PDB file of C-alpha atoms in Angstrom:
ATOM      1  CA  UNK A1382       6.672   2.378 -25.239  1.00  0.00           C
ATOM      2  CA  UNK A1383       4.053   5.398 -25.243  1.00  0.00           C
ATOM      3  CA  UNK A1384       1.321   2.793 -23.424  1.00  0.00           C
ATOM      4  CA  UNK A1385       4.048   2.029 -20.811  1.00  0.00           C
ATOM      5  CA  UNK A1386       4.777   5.971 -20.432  1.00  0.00           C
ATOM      6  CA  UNK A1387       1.242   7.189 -20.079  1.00  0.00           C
ATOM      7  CA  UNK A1388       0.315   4.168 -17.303  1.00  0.00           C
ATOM      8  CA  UNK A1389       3.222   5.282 -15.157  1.00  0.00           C
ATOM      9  CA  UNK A1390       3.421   8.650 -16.112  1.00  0.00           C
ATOM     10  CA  UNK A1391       6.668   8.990 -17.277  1.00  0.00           C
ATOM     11  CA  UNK A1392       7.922  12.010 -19.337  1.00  0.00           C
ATOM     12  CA  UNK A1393      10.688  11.009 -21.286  1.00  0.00           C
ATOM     13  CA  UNK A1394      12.701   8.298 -23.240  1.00  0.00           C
ATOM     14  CA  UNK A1395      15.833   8.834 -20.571  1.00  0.00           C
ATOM     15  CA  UNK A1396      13.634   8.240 -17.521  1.00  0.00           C
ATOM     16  CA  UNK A1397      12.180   4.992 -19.458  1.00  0.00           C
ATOM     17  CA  UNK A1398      15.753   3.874 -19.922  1.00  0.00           C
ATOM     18  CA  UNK A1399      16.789   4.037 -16.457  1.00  0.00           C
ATOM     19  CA  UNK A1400      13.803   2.311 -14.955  1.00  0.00           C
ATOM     20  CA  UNK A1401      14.440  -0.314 -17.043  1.00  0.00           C
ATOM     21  CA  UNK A1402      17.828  -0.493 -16.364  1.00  0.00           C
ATOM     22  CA  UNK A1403      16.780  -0.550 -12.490  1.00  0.00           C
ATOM     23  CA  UNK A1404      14.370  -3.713 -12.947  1.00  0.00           C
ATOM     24  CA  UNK A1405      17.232  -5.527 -14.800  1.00  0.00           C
ATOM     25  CA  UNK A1406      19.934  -5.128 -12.677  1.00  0.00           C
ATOM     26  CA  UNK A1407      17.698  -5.946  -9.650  1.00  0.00           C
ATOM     27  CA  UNK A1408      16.635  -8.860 -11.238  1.00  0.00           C
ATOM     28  CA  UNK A1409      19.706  -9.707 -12.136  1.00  0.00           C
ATOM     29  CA  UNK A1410      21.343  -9.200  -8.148  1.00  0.00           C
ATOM     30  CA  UNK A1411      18.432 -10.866  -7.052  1.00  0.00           C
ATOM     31  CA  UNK A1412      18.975 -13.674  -8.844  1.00  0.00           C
ATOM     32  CA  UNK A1413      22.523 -14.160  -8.021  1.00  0.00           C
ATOM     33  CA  UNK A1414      21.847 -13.946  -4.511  1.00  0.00           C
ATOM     34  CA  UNK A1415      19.499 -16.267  -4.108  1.00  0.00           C
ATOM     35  CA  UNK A1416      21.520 -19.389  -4.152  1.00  0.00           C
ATOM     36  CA  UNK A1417      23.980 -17.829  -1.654  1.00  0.00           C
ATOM     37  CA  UNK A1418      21.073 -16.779   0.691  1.00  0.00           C
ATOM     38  CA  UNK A1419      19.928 -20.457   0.511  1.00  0.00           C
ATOM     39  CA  UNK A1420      22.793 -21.773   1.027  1.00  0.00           C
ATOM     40  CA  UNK A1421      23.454 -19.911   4.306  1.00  0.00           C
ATOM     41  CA  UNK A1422      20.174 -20.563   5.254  1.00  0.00           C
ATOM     42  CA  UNK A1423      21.101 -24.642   4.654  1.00  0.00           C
ATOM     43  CA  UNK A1424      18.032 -25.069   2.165  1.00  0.00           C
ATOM     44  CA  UNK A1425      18.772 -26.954  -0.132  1.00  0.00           C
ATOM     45  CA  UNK A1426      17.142 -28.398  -3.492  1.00  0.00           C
ATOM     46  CA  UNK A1427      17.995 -31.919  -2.312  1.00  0.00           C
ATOM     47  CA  UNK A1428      16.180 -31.297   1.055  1.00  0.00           C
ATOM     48  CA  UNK A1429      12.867 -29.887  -0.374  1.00  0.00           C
ATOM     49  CA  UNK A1430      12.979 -31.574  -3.862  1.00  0.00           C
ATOM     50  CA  UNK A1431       9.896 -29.665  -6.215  1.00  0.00           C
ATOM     51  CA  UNK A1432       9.480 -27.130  -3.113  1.00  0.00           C
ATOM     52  CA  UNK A1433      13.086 -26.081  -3.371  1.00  0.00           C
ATOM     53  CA  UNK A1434      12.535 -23.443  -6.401  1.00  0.00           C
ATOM     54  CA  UNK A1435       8.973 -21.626  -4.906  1.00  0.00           C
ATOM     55  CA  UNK A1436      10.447 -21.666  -1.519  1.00  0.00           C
ATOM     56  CA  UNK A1437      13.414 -20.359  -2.878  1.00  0.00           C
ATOM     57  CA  UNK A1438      11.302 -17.506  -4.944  1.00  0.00           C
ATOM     58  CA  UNK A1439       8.938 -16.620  -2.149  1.00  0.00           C
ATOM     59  CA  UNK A1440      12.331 -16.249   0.180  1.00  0.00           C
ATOM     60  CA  UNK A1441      14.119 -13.818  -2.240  1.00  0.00           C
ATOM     61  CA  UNK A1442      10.788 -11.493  -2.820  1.00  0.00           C
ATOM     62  CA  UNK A1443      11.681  -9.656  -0.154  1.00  0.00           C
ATOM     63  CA  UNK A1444      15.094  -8.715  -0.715  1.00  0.00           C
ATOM     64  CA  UNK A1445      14.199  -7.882  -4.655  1.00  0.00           C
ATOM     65  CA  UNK A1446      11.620  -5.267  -2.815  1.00  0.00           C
ATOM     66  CA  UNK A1447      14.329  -3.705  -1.054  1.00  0.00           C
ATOM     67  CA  UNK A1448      16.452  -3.652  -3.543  1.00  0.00           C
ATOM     68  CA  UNK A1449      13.889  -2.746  -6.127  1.00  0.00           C
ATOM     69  CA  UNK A1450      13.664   0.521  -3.810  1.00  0.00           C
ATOM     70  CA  UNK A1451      18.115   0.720  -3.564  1.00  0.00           C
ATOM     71  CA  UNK A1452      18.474   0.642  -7.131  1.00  0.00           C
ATOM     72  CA  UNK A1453      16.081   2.930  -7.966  1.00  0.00           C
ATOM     73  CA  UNK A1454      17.618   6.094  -5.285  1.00  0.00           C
ATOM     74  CA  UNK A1455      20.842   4.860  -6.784  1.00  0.00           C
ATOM     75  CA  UNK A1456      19.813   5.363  -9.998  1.00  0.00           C
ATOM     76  CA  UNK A1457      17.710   9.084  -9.060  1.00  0.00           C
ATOM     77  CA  UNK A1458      14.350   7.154  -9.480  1.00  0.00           C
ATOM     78  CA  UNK A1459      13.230   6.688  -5.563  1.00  0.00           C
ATOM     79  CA  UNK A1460       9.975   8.296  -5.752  1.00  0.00           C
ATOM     80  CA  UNK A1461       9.088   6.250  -8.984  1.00  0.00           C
ATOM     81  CA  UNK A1462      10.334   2.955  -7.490  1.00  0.00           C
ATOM     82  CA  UNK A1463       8.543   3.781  -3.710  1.00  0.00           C
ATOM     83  CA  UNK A1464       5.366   4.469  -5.587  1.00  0.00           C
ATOM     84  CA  UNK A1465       5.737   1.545  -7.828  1.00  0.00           C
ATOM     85  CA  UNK A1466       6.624  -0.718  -4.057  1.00  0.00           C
ATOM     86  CA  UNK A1467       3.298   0.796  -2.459  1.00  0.00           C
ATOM     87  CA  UNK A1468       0.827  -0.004  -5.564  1.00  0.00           C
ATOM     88  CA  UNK A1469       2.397  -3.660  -5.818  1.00  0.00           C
ATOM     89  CA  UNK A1470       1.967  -4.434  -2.133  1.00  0.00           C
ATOM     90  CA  UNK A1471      -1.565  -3.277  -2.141  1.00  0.00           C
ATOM     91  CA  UNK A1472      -2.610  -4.815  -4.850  1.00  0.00           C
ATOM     92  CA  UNK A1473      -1.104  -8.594  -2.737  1.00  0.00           C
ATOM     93  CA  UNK A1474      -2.986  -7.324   0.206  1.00  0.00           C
ATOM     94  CA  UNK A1475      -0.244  -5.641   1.909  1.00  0.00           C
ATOM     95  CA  UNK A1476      -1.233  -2.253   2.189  1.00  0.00           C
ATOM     96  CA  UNK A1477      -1.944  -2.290   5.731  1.00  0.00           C
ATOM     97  CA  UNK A1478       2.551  -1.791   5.750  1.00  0.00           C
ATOM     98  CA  UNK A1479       1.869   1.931   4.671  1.00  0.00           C
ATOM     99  CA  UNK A1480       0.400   4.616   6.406  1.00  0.00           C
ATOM    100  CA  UNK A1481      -1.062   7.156   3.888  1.00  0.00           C
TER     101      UNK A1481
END
């Protein structure tokens, strides 16, 4: 847990806890979204067979982003989470969404 502190410079055991907290219950809302969102989209796994779960995946990224962000001011972590959202997207090539 002190390697994970130091890399994103986090002070204490509590703000650990929280963050962690944030990524699971994102996960975990992202997750049980998906099928819905698919649904009302009309994909479905008999339509796109093996494609069904990537397409799936790459269609819910961008809702776990925002709500990767929504947790995390929920939760009193926003500038962690915002920081953590611009260093992921950069590092896919997608830092051309931020001004800085």
């Amino acid at each position: 847990m002190k390697k994970l502190k130091k890399r994103w410079g986090i002070e204490s055991n509590f703000q650990l806890t929280i963050i962690l907290i944030v990524f699971a219950i994102t996960g975990s809302t992202s997750a049980w979204l998906s099928k819905p969102f698919c649904l009302w989209l009309g994909i479905t796994s008999e339509d796109l067979g093996f494609w069904f779960t990537p397409v799936r995946l790459l269609l819910i990224f961008p809702i776990y982003q925002v709500f990767l962000v929504l947790f995390g001011f929920v939760f009193g972590q926003f500038t962690f989470f915002w920081s953590f959202e611009k260093k992921m997207l950069k590092r896919m090539g997608l830092g051309f969404l931020f001004k800085e």
